[in-house]
PDB file of C-alpha atoms in Angstrom:
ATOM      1  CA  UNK A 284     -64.950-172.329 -11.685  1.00 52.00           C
ATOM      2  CA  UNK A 285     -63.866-168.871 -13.114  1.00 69.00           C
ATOM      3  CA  UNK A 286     -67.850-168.411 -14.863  1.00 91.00           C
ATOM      4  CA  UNK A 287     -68.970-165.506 -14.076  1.00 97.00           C
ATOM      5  CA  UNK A 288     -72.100-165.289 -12.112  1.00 98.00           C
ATOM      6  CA  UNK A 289     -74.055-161.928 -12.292  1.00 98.00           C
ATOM      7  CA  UNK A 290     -76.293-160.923  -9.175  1.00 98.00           C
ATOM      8  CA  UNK A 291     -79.279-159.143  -9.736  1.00 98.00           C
ATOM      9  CA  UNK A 292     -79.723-156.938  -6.175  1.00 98.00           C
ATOM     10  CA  UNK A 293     -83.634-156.778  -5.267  1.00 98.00           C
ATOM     11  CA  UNK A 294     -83.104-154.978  -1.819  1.00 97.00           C
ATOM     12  CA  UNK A 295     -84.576-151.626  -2.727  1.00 98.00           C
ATOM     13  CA  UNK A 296     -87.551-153.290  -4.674  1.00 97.00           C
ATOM     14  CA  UNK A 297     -88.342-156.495  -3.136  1.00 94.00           C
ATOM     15  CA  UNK A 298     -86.176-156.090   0.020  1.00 95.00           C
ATOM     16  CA  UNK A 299     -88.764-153.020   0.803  1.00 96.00           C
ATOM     17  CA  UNK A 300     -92.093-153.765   0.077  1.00 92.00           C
ATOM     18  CA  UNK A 301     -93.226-155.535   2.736  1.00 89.00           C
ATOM     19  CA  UNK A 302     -90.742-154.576   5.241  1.00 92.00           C
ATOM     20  CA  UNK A 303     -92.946-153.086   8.602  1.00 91.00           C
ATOM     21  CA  UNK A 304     -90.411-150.395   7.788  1.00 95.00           C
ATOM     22  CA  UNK A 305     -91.155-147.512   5.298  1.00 96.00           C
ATOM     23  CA  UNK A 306     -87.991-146.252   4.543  1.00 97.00           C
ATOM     24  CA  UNK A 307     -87.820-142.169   3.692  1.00 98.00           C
ATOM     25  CA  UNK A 308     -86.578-141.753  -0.045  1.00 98.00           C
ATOM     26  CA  UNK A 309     -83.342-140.136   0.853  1.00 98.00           C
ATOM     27  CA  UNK A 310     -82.279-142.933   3.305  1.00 98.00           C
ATOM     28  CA  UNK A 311     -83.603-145.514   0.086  1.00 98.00           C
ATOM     29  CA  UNK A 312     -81.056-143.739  -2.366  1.00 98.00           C
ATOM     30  CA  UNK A 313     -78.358-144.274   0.553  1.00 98.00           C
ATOM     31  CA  UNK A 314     -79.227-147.519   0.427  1.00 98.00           C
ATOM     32  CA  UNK A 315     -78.582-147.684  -3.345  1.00 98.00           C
ATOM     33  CA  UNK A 316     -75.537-145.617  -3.542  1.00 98.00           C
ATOM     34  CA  UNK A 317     -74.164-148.351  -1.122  1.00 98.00           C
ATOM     35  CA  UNK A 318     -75.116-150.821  -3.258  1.00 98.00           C
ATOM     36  CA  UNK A 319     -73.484-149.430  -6.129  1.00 98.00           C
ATOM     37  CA  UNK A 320     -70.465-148.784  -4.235  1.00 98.00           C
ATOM     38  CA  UNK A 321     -70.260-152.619  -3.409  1.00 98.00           C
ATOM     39  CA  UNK A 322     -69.974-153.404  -7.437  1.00 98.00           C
ATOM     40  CA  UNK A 323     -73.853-154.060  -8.562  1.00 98.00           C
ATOM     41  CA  UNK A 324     -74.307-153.385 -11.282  1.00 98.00           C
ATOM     42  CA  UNK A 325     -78.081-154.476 -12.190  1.00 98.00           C
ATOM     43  CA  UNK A 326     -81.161-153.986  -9.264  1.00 98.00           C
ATOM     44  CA  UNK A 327     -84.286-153.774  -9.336  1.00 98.00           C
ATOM     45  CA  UNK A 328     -85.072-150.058  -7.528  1.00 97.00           C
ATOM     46  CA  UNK A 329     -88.830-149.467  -8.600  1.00 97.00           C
ATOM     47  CA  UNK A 330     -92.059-151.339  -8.712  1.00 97.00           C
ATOM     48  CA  UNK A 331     -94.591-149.257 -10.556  1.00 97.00           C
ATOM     49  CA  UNK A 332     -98.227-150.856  -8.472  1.00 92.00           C
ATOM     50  CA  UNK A 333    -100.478-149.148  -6.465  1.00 91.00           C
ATOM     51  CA  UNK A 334     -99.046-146.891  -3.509  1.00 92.00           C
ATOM     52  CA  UNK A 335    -102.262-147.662  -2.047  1.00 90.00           C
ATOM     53  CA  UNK A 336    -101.880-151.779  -1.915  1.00 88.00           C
ATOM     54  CA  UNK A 337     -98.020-151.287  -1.567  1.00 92.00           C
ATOM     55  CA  UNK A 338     -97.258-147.859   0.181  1.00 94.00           C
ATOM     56  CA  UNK A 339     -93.385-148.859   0.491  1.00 95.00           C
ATOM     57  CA  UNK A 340     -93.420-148.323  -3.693  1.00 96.00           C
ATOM     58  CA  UNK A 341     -95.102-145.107  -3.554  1.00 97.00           C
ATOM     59  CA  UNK A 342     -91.849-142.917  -4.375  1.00 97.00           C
ATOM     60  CA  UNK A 343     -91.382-144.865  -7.186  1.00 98.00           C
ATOM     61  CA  UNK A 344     -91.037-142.060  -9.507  1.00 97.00           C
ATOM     62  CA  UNK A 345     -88.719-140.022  -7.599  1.00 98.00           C
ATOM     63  CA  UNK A 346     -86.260-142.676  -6.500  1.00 98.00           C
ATOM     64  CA  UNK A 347     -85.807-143.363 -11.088  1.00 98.00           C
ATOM     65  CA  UNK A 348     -85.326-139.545 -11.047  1.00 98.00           C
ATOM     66  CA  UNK A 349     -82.972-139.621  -9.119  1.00 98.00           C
ATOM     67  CA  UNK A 350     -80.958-142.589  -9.209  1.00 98.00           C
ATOM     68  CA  UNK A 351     -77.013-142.159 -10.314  1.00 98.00           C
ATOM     69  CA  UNK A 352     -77.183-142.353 -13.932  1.00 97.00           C
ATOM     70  CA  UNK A 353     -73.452-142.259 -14.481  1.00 97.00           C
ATOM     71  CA  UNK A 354     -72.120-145.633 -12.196  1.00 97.00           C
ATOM     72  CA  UNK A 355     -73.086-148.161 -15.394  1.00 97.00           C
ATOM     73  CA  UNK A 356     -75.702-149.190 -13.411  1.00 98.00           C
ATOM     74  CA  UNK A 357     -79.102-150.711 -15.120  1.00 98.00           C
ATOM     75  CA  UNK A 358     -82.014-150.209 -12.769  1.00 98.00           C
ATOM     76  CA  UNK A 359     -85.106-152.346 -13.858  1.00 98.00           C
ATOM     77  CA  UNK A 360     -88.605-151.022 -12.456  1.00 98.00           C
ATOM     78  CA  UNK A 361     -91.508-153.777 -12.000  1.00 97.00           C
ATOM     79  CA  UNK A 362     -94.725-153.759 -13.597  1.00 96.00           C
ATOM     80  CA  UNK A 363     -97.796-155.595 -13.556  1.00 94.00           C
ATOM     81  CA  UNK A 364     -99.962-154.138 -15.919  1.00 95.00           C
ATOM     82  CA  UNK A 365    -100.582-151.245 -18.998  1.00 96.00           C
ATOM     83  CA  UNK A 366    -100.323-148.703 -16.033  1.00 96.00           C
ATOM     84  CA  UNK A 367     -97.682-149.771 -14.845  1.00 97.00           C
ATOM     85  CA  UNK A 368     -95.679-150.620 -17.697  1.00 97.00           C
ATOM     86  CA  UNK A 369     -96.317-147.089 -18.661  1.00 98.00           C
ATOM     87  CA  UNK A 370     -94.946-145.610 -15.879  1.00 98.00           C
ATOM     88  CA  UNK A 371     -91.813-147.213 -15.893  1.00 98.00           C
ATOM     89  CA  UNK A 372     -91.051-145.913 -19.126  1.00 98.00           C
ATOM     90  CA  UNK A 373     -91.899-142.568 -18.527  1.00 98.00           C
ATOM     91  CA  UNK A 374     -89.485-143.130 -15.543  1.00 98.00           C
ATOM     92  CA  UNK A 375     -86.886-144.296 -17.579  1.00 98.00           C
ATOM     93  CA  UNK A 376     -86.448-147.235 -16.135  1.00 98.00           C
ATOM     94  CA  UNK A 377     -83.401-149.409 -17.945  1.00 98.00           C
ATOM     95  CA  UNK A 378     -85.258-152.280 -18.206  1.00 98.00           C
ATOM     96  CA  UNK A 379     -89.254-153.614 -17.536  1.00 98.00           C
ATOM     97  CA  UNK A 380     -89.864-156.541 -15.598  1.00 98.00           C
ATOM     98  CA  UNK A 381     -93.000-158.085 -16.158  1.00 97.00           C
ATOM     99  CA  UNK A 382     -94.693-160.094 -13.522  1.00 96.00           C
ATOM    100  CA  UNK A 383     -96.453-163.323 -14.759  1.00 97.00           C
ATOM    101  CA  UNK A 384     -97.835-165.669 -12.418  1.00 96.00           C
ATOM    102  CA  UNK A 385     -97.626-169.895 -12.429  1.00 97.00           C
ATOM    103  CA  UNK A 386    -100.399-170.464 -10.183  1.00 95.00           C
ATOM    104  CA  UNK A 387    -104.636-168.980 -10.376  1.00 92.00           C
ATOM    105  CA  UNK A 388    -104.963-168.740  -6.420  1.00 91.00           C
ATOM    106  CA  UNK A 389    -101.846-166.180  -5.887  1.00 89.00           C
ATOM    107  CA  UNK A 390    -102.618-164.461  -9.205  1.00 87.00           C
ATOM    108  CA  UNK A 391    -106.126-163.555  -8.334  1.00 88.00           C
ATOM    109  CA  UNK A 392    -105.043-162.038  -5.175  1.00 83.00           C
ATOM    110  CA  UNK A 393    -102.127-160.398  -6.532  1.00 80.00           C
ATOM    111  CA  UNK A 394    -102.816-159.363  -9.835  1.00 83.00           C
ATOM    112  CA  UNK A 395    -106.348-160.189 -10.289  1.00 84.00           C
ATOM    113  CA  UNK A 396    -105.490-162.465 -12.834  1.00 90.00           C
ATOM    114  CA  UNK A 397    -105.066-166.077 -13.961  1.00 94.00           C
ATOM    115  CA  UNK A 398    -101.724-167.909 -15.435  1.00 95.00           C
ATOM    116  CA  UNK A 399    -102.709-167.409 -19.349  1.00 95.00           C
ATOM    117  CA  UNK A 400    -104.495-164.014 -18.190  1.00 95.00           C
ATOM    118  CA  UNK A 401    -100.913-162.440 -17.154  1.00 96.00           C
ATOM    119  CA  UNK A 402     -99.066-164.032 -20.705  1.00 97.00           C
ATOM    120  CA  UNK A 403    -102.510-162.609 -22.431  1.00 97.00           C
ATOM    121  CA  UNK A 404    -101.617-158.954 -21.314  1.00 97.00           C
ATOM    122  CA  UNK A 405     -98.127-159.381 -21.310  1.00 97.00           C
ATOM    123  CA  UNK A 406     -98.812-159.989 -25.168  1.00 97.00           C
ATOM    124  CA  UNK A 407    -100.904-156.740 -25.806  1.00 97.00           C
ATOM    125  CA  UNK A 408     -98.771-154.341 -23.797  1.00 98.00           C
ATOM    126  CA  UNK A 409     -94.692-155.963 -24.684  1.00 98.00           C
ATOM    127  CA  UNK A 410     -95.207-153.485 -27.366  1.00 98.00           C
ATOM    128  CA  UNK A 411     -94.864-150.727 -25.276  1.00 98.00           C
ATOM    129  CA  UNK A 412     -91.492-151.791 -23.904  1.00 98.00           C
ATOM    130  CA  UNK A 413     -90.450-152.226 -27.296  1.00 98.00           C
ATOM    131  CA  UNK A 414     -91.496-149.147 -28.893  1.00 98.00           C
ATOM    132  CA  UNK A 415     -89.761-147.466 -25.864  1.00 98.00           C
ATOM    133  CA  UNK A 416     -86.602-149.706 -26.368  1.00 98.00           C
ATOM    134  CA  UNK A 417     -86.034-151.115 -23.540  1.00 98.00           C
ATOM    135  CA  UNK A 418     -85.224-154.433 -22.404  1.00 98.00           C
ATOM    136  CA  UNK A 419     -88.315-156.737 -21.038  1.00 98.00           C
ATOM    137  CA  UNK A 420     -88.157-159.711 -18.971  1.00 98.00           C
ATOM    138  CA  UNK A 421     -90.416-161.276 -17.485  1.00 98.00           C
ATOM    139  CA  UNK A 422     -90.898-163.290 -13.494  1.00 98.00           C
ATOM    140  CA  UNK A 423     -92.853-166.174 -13.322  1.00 98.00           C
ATOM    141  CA  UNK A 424     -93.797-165.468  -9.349  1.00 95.00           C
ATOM    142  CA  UNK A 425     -95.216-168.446  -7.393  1.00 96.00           C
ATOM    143  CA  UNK A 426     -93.099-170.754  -9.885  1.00 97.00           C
ATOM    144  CA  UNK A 427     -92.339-173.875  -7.065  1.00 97.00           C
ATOM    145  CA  UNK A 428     -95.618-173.307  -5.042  1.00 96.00           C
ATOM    146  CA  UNK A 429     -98.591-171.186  -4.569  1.00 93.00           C
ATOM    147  CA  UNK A 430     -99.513-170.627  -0.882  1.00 90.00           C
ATOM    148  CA  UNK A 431    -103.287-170.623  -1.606  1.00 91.00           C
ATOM    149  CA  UNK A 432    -103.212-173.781  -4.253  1.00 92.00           C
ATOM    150  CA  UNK A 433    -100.594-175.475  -3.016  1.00 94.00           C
ATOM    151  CA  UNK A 434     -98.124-177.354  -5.714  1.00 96.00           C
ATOM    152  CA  UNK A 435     -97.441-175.911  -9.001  1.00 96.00           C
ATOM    153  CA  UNK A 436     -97.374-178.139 -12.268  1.00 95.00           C
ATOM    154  CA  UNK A 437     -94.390-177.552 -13.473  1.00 96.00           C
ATOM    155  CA  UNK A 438     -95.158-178.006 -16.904  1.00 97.00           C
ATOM    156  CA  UNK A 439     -96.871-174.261 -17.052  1.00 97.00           C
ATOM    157  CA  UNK A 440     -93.588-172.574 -16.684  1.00 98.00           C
ATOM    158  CA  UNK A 441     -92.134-173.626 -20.165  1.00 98.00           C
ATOM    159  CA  UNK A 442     -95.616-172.726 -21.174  1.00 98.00           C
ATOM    160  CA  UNK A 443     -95.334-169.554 -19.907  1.00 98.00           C
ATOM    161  CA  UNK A 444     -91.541-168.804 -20.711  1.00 98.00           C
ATOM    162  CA  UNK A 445     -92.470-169.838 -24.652  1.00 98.00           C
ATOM    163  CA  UNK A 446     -95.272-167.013 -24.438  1.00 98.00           C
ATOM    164  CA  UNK A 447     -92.801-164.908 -22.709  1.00 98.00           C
ATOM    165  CA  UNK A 448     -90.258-165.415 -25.594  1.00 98.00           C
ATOM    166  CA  UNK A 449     -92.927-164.974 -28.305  1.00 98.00           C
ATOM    167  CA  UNK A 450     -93.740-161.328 -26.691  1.00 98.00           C
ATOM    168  CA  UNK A 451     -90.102-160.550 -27.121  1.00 98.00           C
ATOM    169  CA  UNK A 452     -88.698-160.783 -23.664  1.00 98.00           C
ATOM    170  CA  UNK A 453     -84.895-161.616 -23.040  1.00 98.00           C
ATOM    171  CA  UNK A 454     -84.998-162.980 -19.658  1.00 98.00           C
ATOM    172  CA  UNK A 455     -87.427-165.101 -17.815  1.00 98.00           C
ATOM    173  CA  UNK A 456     -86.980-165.563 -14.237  1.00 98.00           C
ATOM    174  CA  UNK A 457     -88.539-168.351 -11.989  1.00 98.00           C
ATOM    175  CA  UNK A 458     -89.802-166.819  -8.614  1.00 97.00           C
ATOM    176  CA  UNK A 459     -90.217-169.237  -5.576  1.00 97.00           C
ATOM    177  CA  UNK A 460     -92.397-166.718  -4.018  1.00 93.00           C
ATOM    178  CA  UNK A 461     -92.885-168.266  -1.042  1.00 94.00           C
ATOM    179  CA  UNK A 462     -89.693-169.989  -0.532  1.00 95.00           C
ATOM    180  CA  UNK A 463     -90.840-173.420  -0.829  1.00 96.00           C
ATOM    181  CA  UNK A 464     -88.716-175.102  -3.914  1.00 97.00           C
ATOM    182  CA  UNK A 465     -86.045-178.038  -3.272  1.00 98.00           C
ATOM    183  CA  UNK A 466     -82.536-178.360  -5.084  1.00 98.00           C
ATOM    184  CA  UNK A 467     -84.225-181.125  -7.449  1.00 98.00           C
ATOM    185  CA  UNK A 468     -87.293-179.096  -8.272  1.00 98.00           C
ATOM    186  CA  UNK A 469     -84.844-176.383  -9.348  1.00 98.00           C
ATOM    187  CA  UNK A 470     -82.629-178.667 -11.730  1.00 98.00           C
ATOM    188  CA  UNK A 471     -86.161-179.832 -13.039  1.00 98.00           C
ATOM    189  CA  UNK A 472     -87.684-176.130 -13.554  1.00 98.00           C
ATOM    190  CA  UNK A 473     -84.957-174.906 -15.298  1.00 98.00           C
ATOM    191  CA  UNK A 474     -84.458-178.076 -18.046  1.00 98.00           C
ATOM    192  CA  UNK A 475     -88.292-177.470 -17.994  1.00 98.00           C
ATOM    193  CA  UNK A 476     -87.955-173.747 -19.218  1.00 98.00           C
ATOM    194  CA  UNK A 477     -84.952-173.821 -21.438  1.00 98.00           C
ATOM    195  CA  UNK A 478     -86.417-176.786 -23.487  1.00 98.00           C
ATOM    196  CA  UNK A 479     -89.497-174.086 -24.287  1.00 98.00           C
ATOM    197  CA  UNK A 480     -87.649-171.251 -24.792  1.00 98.00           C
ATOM    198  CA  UNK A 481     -83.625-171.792 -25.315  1.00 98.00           C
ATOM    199  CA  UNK A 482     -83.458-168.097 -26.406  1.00 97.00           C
ATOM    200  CA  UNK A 483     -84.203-167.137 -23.281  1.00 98.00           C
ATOM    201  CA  UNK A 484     -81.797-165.723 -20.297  1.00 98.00           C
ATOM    202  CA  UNK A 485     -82.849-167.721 -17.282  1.00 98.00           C
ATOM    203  CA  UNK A 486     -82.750-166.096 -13.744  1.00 98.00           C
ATOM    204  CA  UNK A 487     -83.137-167.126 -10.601  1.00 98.00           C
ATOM    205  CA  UNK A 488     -85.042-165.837  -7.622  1.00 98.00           C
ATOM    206  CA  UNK A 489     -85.616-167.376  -4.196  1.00 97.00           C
ATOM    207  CA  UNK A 490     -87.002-166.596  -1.098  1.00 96.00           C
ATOM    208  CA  UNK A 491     -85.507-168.274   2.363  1.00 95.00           C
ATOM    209  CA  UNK A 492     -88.793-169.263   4.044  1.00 94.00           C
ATOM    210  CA  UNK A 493     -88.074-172.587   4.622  1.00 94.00           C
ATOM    211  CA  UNK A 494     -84.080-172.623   4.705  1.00 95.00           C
ATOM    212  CA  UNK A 495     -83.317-173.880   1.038  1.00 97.00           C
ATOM    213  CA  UNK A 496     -82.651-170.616  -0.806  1.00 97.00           C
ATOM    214  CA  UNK A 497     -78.864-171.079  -0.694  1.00 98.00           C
ATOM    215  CA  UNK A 498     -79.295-174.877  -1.484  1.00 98.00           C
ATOM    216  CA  UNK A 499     -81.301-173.859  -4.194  1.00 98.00           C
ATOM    217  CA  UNK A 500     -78.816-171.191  -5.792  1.00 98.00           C
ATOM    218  CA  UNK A 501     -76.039-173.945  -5.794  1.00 98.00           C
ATOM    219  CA  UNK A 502     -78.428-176.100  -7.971  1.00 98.00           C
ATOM    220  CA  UNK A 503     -79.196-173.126  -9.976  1.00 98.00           C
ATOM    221  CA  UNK A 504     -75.778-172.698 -10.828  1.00 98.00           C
ATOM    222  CA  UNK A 505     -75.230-176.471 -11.334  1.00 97.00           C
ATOM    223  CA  UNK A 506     -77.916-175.960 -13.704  1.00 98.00           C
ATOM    224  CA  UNK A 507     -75.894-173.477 -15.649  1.00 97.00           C
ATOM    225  CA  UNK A 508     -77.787-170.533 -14.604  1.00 98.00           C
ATOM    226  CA  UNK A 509     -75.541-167.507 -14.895  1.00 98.00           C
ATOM    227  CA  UNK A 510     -78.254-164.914 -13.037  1.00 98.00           C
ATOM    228  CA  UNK A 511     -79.700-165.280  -9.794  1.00 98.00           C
ATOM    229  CA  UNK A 512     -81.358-162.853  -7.440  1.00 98.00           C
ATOM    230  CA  UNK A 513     -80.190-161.834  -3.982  1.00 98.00           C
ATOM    231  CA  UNK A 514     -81.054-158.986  -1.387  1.00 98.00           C
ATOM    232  CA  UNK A 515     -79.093-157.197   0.863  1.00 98.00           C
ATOM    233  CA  UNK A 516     -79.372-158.992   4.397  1.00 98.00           C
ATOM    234  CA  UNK A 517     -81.655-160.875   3.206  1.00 97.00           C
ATOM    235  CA  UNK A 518     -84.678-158.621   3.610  1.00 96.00           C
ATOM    236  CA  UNK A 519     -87.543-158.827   1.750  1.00 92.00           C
ATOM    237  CA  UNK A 520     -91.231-161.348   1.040  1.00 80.00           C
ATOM    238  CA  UNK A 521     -94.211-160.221  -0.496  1.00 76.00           C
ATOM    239  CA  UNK A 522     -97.554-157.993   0.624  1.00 73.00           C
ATOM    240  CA  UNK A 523     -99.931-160.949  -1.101  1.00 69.00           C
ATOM    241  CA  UNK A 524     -98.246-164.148   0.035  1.00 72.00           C
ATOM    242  CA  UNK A 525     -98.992-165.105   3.610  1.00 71.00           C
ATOM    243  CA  UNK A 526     -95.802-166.130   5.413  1.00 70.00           C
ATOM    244  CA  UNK A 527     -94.032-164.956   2.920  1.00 73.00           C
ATOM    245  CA  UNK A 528     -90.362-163.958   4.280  1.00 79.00           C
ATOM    246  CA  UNK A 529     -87.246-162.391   3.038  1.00 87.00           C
ATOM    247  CA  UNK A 530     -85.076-162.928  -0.068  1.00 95.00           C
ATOM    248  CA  UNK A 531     -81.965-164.961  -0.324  1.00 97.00           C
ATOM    249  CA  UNK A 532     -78.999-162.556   1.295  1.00 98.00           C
ATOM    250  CA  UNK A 533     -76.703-161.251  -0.971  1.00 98.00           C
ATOM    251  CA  UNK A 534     -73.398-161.715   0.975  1.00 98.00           C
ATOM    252  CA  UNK A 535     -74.569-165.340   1.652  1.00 98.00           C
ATOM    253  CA  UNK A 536     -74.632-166.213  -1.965  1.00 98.00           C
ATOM    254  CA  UNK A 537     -71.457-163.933  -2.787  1.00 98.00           C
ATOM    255  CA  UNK A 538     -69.740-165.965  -0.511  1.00 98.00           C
ATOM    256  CA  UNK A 539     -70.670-169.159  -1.136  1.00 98.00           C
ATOM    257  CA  UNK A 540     -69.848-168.195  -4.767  1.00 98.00           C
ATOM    258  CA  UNK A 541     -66.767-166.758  -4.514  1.00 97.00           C
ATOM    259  CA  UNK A 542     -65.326-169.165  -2.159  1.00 96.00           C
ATOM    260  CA  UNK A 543     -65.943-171.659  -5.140  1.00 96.00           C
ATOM    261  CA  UNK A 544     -64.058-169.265  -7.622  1.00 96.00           C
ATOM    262  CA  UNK A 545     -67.084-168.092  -9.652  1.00 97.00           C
ATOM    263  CA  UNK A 546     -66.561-164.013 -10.139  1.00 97.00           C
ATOM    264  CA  UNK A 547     -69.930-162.206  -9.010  1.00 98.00           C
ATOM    265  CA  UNK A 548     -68.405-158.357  -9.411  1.00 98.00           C
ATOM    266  CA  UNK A 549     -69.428-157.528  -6.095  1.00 98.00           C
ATOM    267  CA  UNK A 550     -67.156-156.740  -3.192  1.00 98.00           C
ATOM    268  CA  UNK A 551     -68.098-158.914  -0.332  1.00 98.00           C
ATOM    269  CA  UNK A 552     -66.729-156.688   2.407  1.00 98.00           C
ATOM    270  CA  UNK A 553     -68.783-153.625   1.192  1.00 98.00           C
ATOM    271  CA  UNK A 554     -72.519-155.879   1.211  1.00 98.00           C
ATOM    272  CA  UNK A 555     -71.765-157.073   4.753  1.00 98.00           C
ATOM    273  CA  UNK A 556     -71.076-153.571   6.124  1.00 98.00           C
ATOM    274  CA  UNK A 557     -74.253-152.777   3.712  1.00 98.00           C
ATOM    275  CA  UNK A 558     -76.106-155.547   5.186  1.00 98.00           C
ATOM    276  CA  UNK A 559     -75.437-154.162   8.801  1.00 98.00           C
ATOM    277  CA  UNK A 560     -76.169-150.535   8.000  1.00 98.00           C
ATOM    278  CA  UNK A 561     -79.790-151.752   7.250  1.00 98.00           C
ATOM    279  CA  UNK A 562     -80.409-154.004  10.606  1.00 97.00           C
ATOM    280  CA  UNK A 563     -78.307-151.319  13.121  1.00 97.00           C
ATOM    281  CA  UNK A 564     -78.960-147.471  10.884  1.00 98.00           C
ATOM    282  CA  UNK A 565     -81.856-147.768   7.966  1.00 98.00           C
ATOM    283  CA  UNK A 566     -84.912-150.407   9.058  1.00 97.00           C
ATOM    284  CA  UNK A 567     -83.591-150.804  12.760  1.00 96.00           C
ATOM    285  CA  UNK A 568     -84.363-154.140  13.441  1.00 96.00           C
ATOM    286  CA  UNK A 569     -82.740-157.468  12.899  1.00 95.00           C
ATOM    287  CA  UNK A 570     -82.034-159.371   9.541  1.00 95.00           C
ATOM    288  CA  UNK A 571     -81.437-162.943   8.498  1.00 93.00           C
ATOM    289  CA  UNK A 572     -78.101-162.751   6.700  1.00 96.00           C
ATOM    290  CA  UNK A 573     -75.378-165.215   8.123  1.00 96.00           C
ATOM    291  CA  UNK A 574     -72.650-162.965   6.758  1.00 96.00           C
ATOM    292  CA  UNK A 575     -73.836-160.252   8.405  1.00 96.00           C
ATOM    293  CA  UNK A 576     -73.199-161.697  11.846  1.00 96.00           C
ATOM    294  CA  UNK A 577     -70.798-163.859  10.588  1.00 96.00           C
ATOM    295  CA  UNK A 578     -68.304-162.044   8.561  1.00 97.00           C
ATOM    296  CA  UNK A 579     -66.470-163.443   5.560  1.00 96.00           C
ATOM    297  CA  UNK A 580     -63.647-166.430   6.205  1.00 96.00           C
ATOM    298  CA  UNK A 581     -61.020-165.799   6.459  1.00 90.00           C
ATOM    299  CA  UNK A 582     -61.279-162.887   8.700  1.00 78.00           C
TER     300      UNK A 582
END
């Protein structure tokens, strides 16, 4: 069980965007300089979409400006169309993540857009990112269950991970947006994708609405998925999914991980003490991590 398992921190992206919260941009680069001071090494700290529809994102540009550049840190900025995409680059951003969507009813209302619309642009504007030479990958969000359709085929993820692929992204993720997958739906998701696209780096990225996020990251890593998604205390949903609440916690899965001998790089002690700077010094209010009011074992 020595694998190593690389965590992808989404606090200052996802963690933030719907958080009642809006933190100032100084106390956000505190929040990544602890980050990076607990061993991540890849988060996502940007999300290039309209300040207007997601005011939390509005200092997009000035958090990649000045982010620590010298920690070996890769900071990936979202994007969710040509604008967007564009922006990130001209922020720098070490990689582009690419939002496609698995499900019409959640695409229309976040993106405007249908399943094959999102692969569509993602097809016309990959370019960019490659031109620029940076690394794409792309997030199928809404990938276990859409909270305006309901269930998700699964067959349109390896769909969508194959068009993914042929655009000339390295890593496709699997969002359960809304915290709804099962262990079983997880194993089946990811044979589902890899069989479409085995080039492909698959990720990992749940949401603990309904209590299964940590179940799910277990089957995940069953799976042989090497990449998985946390947040910092576990803050976090999404401004265009109703009910919609916060990530998987970091610690949580660092412990469970660690406790069963994988390596995840990141030092627990340092994301708990994170963890509780954001509920008792940054947002103010309380947070879902276990670790946080736990601790670590043993003590």
């Amino acid at each position: 069980m020595s694998r190593k398992i690389s965590i992808v921190e989404v606090g200052p992206r996802d963690g933030l965007q719907n958080d009642p919260v809006l933190l100032p941009t100084e106390v956000k680069l505190e929040f990544i300089d602890r980050l990076i001071a607990a061993g991540v090494k890849r988060m996502e700290a940007a999300s290039f979409v309209n300040p207007k529809l997601v005011p939390a994102m509005a200092d997009s540009i000035e958090i990649m400006a000045r982010v620590p550049r010298d920690k070996g840190v890769s900071y990936i900025g979202l994007a969710l169309n040509e604008r967007g995409m564009r922006a990130a680059i001209e922020a720098q951003c070490d990689e582009i993540n690419f939002v496609m969507v698995a499900s019409e009813g959640f695409g229309k209302a976040n993106q405007n857009a249908t399943p094959l619309d999102t692969a569509d642009l993602l097809d016309r504007i990959a370019i960019l990112a490659h031109d620029a030479g940076i690394p794409l990958s792309a997030t199928i969000s809404v990938a276990f269950g859409d909270p305006f359709d309901g269930e998700v085929d699964p067959a349109i993820l390896g769909e969508l991970a194959k068009r993914a692929a042929a655009a000339g992204a390295v890593e496709i993720a699997l969002g359960d947006t809304i915290g709804v997958a099962t262990p079983w739906q997880v194993t089946k998701a990811v044979d589902i994708v890899r069989e479409a696209a085995p080039e492909l780096t698959v990720r990992l990225h749940f949401h603990n609405t309904r209590n299964t996020a940590i179940a799910n990251v277990y089957a995940a890593v069953e799976a042989g998925v090497s990449v998985i998604d946390a947040s910092a205390g576990g803050i976090g949903g999404c401004p265009f999914a109703p009910r919609a609440t916060g990530n998987v916690a970091t610690e949580d899965v660092v412990y469970m991980l660690e406790r069963a001998g994988f390596d995840t790089g990141i030092d627990l002690d340092a994301m708990i003490a994170t963890a509780r700077w954001l509920e008792t010094e940054a947002l103010k209010h309380p947070i879902a991590s276990a670790l946080a009011k736990a601790g670590g074992f043993p003590g």
